[in-house]
Tab-separated table of C-alpha atoms in Angstrom:
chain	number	residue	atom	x	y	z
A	1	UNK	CA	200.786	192.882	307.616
A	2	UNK	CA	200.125	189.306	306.535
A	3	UNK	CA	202.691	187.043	305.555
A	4	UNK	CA	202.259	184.530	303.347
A	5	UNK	CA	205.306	181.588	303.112
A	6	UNK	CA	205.103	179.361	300.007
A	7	UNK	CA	207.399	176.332	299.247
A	8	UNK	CA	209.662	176.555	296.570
A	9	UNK	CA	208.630	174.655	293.310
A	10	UNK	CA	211.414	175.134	289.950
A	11	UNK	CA	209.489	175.564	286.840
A	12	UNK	CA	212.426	177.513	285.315
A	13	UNK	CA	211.544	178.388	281.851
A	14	UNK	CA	207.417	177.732	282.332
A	15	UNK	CA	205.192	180.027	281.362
A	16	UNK	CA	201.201	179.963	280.909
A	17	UNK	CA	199.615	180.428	277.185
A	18	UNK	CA	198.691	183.654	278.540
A	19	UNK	CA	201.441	185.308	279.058
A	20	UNK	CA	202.982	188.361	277.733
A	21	UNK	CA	206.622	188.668	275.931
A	22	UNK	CA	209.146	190.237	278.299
A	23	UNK	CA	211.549	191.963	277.605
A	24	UNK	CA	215.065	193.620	278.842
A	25	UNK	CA	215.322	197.528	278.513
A	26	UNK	CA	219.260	198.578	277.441
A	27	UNK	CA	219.862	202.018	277.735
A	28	UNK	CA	221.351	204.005	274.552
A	29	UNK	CA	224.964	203.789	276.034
A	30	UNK	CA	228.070	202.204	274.650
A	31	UNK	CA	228.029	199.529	275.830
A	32	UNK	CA	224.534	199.463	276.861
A	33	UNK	CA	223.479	199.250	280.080
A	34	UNK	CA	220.632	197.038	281.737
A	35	UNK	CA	218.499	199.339	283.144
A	36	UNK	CA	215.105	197.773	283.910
A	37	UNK	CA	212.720	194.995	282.275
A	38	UNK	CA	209.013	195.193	280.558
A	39	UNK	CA	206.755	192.985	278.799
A	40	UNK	CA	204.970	193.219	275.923
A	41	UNK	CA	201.122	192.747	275.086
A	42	UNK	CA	199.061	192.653	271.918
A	43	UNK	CA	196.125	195.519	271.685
A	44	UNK	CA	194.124	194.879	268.546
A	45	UNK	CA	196.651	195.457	265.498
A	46	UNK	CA	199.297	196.710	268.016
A	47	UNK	CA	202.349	195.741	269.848
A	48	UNK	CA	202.510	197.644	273.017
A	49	UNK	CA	205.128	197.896	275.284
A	50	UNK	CA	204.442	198.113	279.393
A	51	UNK	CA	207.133	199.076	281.794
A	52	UNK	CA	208.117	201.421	284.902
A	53	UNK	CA	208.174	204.983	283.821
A	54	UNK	CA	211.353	205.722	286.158
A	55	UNK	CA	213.114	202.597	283.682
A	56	UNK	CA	211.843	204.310	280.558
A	57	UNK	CA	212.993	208.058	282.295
A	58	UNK	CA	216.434	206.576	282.649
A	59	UNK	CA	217.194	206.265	278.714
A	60	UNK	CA	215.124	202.783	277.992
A	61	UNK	CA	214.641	203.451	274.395
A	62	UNK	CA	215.924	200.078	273.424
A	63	UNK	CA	215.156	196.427	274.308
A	64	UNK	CA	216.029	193.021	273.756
A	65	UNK	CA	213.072	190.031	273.979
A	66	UNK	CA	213.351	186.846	275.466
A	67	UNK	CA	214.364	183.937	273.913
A	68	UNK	CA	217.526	182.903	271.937
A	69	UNK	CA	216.921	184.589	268.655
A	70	UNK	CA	218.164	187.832	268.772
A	71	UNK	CA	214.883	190.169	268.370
A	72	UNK	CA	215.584	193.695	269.246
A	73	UNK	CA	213.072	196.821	269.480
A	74	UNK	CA	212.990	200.329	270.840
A	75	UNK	CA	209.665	202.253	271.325
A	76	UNK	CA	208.024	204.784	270.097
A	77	UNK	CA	205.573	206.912	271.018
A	78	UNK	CA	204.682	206.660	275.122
A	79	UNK	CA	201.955	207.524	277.893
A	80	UNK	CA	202.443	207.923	281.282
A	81	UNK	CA	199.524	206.297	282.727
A	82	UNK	CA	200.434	207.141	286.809
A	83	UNK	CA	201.615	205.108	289.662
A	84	UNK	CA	204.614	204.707	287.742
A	85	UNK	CA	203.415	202.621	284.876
A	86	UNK	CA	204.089	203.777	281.053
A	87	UNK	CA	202.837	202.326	277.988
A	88	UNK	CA	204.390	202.546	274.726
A	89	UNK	CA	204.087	201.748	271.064
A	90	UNK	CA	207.250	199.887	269.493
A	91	UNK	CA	208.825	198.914	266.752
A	92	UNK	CA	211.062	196.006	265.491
A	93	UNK	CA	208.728	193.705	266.795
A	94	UNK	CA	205.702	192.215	265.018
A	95	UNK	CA	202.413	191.395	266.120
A	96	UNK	CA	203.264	187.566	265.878
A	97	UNK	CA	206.060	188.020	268.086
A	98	UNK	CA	204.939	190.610	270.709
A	99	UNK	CA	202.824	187.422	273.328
A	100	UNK	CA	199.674	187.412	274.133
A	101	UNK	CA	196.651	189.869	273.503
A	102	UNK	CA	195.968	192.099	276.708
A	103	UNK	CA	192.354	190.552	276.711
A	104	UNK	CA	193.624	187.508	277.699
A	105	UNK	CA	196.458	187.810	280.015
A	106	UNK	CA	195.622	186.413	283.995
A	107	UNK	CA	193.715	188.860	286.284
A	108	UNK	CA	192.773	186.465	289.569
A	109	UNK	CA	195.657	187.560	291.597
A	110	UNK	CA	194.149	186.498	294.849
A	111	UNK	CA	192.612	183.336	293.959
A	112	UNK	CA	196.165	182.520	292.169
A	113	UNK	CA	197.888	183.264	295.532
A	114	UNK	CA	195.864	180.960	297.601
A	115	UNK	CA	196.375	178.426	295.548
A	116	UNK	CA	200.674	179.152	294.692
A	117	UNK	CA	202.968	176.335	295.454
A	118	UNK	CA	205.574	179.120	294.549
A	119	UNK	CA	206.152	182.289	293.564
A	120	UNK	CA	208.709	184.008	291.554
A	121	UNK	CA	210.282	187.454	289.735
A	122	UNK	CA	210.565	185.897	286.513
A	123	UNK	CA	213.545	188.621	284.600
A	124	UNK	CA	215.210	188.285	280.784
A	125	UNK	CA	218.836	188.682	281.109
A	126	UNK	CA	221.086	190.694	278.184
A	127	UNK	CA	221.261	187.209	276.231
A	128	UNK	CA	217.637	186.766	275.830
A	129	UNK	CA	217.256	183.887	278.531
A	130	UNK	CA	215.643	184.331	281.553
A	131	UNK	CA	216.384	184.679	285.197
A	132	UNK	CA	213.836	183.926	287.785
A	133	UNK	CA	214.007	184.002	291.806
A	134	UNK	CA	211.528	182.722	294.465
A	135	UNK	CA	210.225	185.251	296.522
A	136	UNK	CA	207.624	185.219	299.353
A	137	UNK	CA	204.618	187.893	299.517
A	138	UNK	CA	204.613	189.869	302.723
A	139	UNK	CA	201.892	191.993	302.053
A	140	UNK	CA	198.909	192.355	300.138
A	141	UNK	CA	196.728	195.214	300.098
A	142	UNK	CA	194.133	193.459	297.608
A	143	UNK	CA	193.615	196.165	295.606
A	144	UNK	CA	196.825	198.070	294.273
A	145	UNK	CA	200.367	196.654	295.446
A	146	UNK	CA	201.857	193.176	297.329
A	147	UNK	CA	205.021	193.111	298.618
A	148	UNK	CA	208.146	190.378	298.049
A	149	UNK	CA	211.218	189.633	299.365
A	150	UNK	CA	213.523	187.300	298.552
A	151	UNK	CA	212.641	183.697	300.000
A	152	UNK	CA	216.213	182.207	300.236
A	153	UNK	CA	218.519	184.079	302.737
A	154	UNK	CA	220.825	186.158	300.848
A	155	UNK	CA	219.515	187.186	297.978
A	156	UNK	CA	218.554	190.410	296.908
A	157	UNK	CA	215.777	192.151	294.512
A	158	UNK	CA	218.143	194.953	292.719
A	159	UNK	CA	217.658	197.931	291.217
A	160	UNK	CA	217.446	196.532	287.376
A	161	UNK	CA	215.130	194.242	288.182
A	162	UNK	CA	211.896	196.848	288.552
A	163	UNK	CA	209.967	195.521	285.160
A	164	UNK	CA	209.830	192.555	286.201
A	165	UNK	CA	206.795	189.958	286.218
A	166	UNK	CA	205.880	188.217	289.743
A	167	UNK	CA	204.597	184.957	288.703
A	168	UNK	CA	202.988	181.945	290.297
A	169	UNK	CA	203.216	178.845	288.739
A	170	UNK	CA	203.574	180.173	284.918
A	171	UNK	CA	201.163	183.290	285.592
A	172	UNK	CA	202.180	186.847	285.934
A	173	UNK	CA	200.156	188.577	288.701
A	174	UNK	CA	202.310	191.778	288.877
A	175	UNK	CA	205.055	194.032	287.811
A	176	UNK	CA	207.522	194.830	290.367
A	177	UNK	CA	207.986	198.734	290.516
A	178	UNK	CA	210.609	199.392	293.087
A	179	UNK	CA	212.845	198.019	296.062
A	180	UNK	CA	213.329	199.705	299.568
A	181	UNK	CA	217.071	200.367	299.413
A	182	UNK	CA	217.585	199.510	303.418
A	183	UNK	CA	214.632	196.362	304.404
A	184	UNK	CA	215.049	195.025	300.430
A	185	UNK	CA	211.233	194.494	299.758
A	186	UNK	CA	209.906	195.025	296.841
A	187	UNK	CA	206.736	196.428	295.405
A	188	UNK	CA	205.043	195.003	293.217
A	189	UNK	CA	201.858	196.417	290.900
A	190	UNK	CA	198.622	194.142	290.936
A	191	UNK	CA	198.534	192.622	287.560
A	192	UNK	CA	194.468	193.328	287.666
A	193	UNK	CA	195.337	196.607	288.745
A	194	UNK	CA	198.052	197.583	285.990
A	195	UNK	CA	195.798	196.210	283.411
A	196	UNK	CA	192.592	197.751	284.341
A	197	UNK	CA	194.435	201.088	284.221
A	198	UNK	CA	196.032	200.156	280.505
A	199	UNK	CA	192.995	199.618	279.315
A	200	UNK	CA	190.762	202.431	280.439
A	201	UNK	CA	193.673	204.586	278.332
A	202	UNK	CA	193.293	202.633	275.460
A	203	UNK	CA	189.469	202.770	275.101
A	204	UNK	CA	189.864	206.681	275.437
A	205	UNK	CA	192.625	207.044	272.570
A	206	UNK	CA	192.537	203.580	270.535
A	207	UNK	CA	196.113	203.626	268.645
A	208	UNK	CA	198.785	204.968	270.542
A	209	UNK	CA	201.311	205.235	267.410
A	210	UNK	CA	201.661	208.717	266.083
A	211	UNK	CA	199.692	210.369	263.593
A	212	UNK	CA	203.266	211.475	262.159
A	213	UNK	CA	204.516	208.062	261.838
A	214	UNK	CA	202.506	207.437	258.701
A	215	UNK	CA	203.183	210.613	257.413
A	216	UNK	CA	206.936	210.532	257.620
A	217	UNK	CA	206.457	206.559	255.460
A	218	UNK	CA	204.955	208.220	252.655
A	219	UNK	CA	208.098	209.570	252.139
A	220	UNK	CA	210.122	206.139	251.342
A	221	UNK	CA	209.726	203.102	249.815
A	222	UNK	CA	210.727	200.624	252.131
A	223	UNK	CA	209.174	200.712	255.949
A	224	UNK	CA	211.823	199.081	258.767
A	225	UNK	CA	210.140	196.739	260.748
A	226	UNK	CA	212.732	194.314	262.248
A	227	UNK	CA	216.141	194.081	263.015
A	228	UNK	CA	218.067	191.680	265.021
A	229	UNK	CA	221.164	194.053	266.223
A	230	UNK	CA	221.060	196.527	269.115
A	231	UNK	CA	220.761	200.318	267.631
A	232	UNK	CA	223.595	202.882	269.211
A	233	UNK	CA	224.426	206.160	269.461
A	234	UNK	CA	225.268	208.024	265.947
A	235	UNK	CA	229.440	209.580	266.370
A	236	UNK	CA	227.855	212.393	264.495
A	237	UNK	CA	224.845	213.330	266.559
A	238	UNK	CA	223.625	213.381	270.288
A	239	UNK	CA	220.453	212.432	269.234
A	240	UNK	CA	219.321	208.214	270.046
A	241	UNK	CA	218.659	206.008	267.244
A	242	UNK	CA	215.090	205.622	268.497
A	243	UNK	CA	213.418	206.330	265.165
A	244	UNK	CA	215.348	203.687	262.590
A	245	UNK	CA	213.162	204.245	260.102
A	246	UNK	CA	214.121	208.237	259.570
A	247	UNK	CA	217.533	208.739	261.295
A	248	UNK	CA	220.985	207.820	261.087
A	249	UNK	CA	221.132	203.827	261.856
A	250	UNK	CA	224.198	202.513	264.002
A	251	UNK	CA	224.695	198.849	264.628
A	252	UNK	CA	226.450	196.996	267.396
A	253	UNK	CA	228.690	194.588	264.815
A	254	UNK	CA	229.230	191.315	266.599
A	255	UNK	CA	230.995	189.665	263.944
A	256	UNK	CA	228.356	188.228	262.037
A	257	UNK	CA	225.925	190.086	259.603
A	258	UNK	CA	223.553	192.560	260.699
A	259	UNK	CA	219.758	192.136	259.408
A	260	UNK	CA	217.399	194.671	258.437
A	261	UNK	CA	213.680	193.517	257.921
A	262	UNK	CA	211.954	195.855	255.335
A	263	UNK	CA	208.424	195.861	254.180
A	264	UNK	CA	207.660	197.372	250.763
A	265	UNK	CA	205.658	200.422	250.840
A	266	UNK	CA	204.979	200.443	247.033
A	267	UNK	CA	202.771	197.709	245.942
A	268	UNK	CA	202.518	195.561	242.959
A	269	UNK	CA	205.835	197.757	241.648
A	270	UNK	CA	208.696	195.565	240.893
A	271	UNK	CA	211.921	196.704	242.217
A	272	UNK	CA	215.447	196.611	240.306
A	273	UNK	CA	217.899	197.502	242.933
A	274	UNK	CA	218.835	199.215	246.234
A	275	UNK	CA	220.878	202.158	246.724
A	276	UNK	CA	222.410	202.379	250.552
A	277	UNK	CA	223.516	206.211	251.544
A	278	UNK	CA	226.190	205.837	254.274
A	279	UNK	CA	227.426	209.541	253.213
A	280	UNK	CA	229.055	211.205	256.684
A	281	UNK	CA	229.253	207.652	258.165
A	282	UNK	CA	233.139	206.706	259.050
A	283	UNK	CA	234.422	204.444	256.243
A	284	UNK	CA	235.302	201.931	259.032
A	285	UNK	CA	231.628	201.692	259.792
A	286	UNK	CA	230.267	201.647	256.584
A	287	UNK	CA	229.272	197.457	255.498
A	288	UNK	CA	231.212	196.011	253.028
A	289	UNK	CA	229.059	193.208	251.785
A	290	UNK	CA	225.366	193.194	251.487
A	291	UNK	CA	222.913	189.805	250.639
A	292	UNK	CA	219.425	191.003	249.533
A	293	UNK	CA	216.426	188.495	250.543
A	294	UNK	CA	213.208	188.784	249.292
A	295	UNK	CA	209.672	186.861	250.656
A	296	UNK	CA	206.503	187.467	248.471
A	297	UNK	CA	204.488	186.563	251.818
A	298	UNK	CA	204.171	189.029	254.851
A	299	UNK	CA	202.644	187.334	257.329
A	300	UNK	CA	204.689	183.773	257.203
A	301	UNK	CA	207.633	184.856	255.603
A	302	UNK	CA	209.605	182.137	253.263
A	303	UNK	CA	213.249	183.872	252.545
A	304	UNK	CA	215.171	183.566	249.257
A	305	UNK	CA	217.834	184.325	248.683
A	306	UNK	CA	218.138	187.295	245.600
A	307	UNK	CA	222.061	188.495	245.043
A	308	UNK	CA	225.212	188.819	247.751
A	309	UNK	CA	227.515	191.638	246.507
A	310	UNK	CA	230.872	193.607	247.782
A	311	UNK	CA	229.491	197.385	248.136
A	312	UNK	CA	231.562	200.062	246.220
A	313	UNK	CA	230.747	203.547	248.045
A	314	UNK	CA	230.706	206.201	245.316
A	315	UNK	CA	230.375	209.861	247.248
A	316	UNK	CA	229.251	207.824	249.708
A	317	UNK	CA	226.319	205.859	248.041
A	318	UNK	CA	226.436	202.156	246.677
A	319	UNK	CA	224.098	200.664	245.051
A	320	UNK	CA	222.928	196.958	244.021
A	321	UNK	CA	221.247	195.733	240.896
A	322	UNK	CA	218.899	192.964	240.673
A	323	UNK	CA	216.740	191.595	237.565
A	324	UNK	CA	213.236	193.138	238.426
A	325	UNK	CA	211.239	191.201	240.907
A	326	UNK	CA	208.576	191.877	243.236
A	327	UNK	CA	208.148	191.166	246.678
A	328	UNK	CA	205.955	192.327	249.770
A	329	UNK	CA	209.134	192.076	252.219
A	330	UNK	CA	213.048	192.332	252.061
A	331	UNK	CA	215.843	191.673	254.121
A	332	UNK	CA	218.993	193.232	253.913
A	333	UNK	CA	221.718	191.188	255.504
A	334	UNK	CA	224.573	193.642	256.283
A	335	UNK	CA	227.996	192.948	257.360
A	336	UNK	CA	231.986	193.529	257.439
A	337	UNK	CA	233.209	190.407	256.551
A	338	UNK	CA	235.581	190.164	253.586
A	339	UNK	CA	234.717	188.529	250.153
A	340	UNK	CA	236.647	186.095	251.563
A	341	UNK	CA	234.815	185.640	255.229
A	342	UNK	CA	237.223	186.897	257.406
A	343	UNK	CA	235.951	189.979	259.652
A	344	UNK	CA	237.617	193.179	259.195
A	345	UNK	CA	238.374	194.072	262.776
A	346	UNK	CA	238.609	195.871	265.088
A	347	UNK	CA	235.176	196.968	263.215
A	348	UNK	CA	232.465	197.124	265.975
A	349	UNK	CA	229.749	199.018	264.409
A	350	UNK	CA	227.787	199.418	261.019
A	351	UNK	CA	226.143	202.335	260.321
A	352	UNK	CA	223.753	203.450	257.259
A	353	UNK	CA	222.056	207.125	256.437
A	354	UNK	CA	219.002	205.486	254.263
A	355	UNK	CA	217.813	202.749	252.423
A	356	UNK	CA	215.726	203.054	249.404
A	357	UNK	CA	214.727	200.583	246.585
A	358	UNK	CA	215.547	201.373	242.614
A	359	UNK	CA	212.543	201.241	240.565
């Protein structure tokens, strides 16, 4: 076993223009849990979402990305690809936010070790900002797995921390998969290794989303494609809010609207309203004021601003008209706050059945 001592060099915060999005996994508990990290990596036209399988086994359905702005996500449809390593399509996050494409992400792990000045488990905490602690490589196979321990005396690699990227100086140049529970060292999956084996699946299938996905759009008007609130269990169901765009949504409420990106499914057709269905949602958890925003661009969105309005649940339905306008996205800012601000606790979730537009 060769072991390999580097000196400790901050760079908290750095990372390398090619470098994937991480992100922390929260399981589908209330509260949720922080069960494991991933990152995410651009494949053609899709987001993709790499983590351990034993973290995605556990309940990671949702996740949280790095960075201040609260972008959340939960995935979709996922491959086991062996060695514990999954891959999985996701959704809340675009293609603009998802990091850098997997073509381009560092694969000279050995050439970046003999040249580190420090290396470090770089993690994303449940706020969005990120963790990082300098490790030293005590083994390194140079083909599949190295192995870290902590440098400074003390420390410890836990159990929530498999997901995360081993960096040197900015670069990832593995995932760490596991910790002994007794000697504390972790191991860690090759970056060239991890990606070589992503890759071979994705030449074999292409598009890992499900051919069902479209199918099941073609029934609404409005596709959900970003929200910036952690989804929760339903009261009413078992089932996990994995799927926003066809089940039950339930919001964490942290006191400040909840948004809902939306991006219109019928094109060139002007839109007069929107008609919420919260029916067998708990009147305490049903929003009481909605703001409608509109952007007529997709890719660089430019938000206006269209009509704020108290919601009046009829049978369990409210609806909002607007003078007929079209747009290519909407976002639906949803919250509990009063006409006149104040928050109606102890409200702590929000929870809608569907979302359609009025024609």
């Amino acid at each position: 076993m060769r072991s390999i001592v580097f000196v400790l060099m901050l760079m908290i915060g750095y990372i390398s223009n090619g470098f994937a999005a991480q992100v922390v996994v929260l399981s589908n508990d209330t509260p949720p849990r922080e069960i494991g990290q991933g990152f995410l990596t651009a494949y053609g036209n899709q987001c993709l979402l790499i983590m351990p399988t034993h973290v995605a086994q556990e309940g990671g359905v949702n996740f949280r990305r790095e960075g201040r702005v609260s972008i959340f996500g939960s995935v979709s449809n996922g491959h086991d690809l062996g060695d514990d390593v999954s891959l999985f399509s996701v959704r809340g996050v675009n293609i603009g936010q998802c990091g850098s494409s997997m073509s381009i992400l560092p694969r000279a792990v050995d050439n970046k070790l003999r040249n580190a000045r420090a290396v470090q488990t770089r993690f994303i905490n449940g706020d969005g900002t990120i963790g990082q602690m300098a490790v030293v490589v005590v083994d390194n196979d140079q083909a599949e797995y190295l192995r870290i321990k902590p440098l400074i005396e003390g420390e410890q690699i836990f159990k929530g921390l498999s997901g995360s990227l081993l960096t040197v100086e900015g670069d990832a140049i593995g995932m760490l998969l596991s910790v002994h529970a007794r000697s504390g060292v972790g191991t860690v999956i090759r970056q060239d290794t991890l990606l070589k084996k992503a890759e071979q699946f994705l030449r074999q299938i292409g598009n890992v989303v499900k051919e069902n996905e479209d199918v099941d759009q073609q029934q609404s008007s409005l596709k959900l494609i970003a929200w910036d609130s952690l989804p929760i269990k339903s009261t009413t169901s078992d089932s996990e809010s994995k799927d926003l765009s066809t089940s039950t949504m339930r919001f964490a409420y942290a006191g400040k609207p909840v948004s809902l990106d939306y991006e219109l499914l019928t094109k060139g057709n002007a839109l007069s309203g929107i008609r919420i269905d919260a029916r067998g949602i708990p009147e305490e958890e049903r929003p009481k004021i909605l703001e409608l925003m509109a952007s007529s661009n997709a890719t660089s969105p430019s938000w206006n601003s269209v009509k704020t309005q108290r919601l009046e649940f009829v049978d369990g339905v409210a609806t909002m008209m607007i003078a007929p306008r079209r747009a290519k996205l909407l976002r639906l800012k949803l919250s509990h706050a009063t006409t006149s601000g104040a928050t109606s606790t102890p409200d702590v979730y929000l929870g809608v059945n569907d979302i359609q537009t009025l024609p």
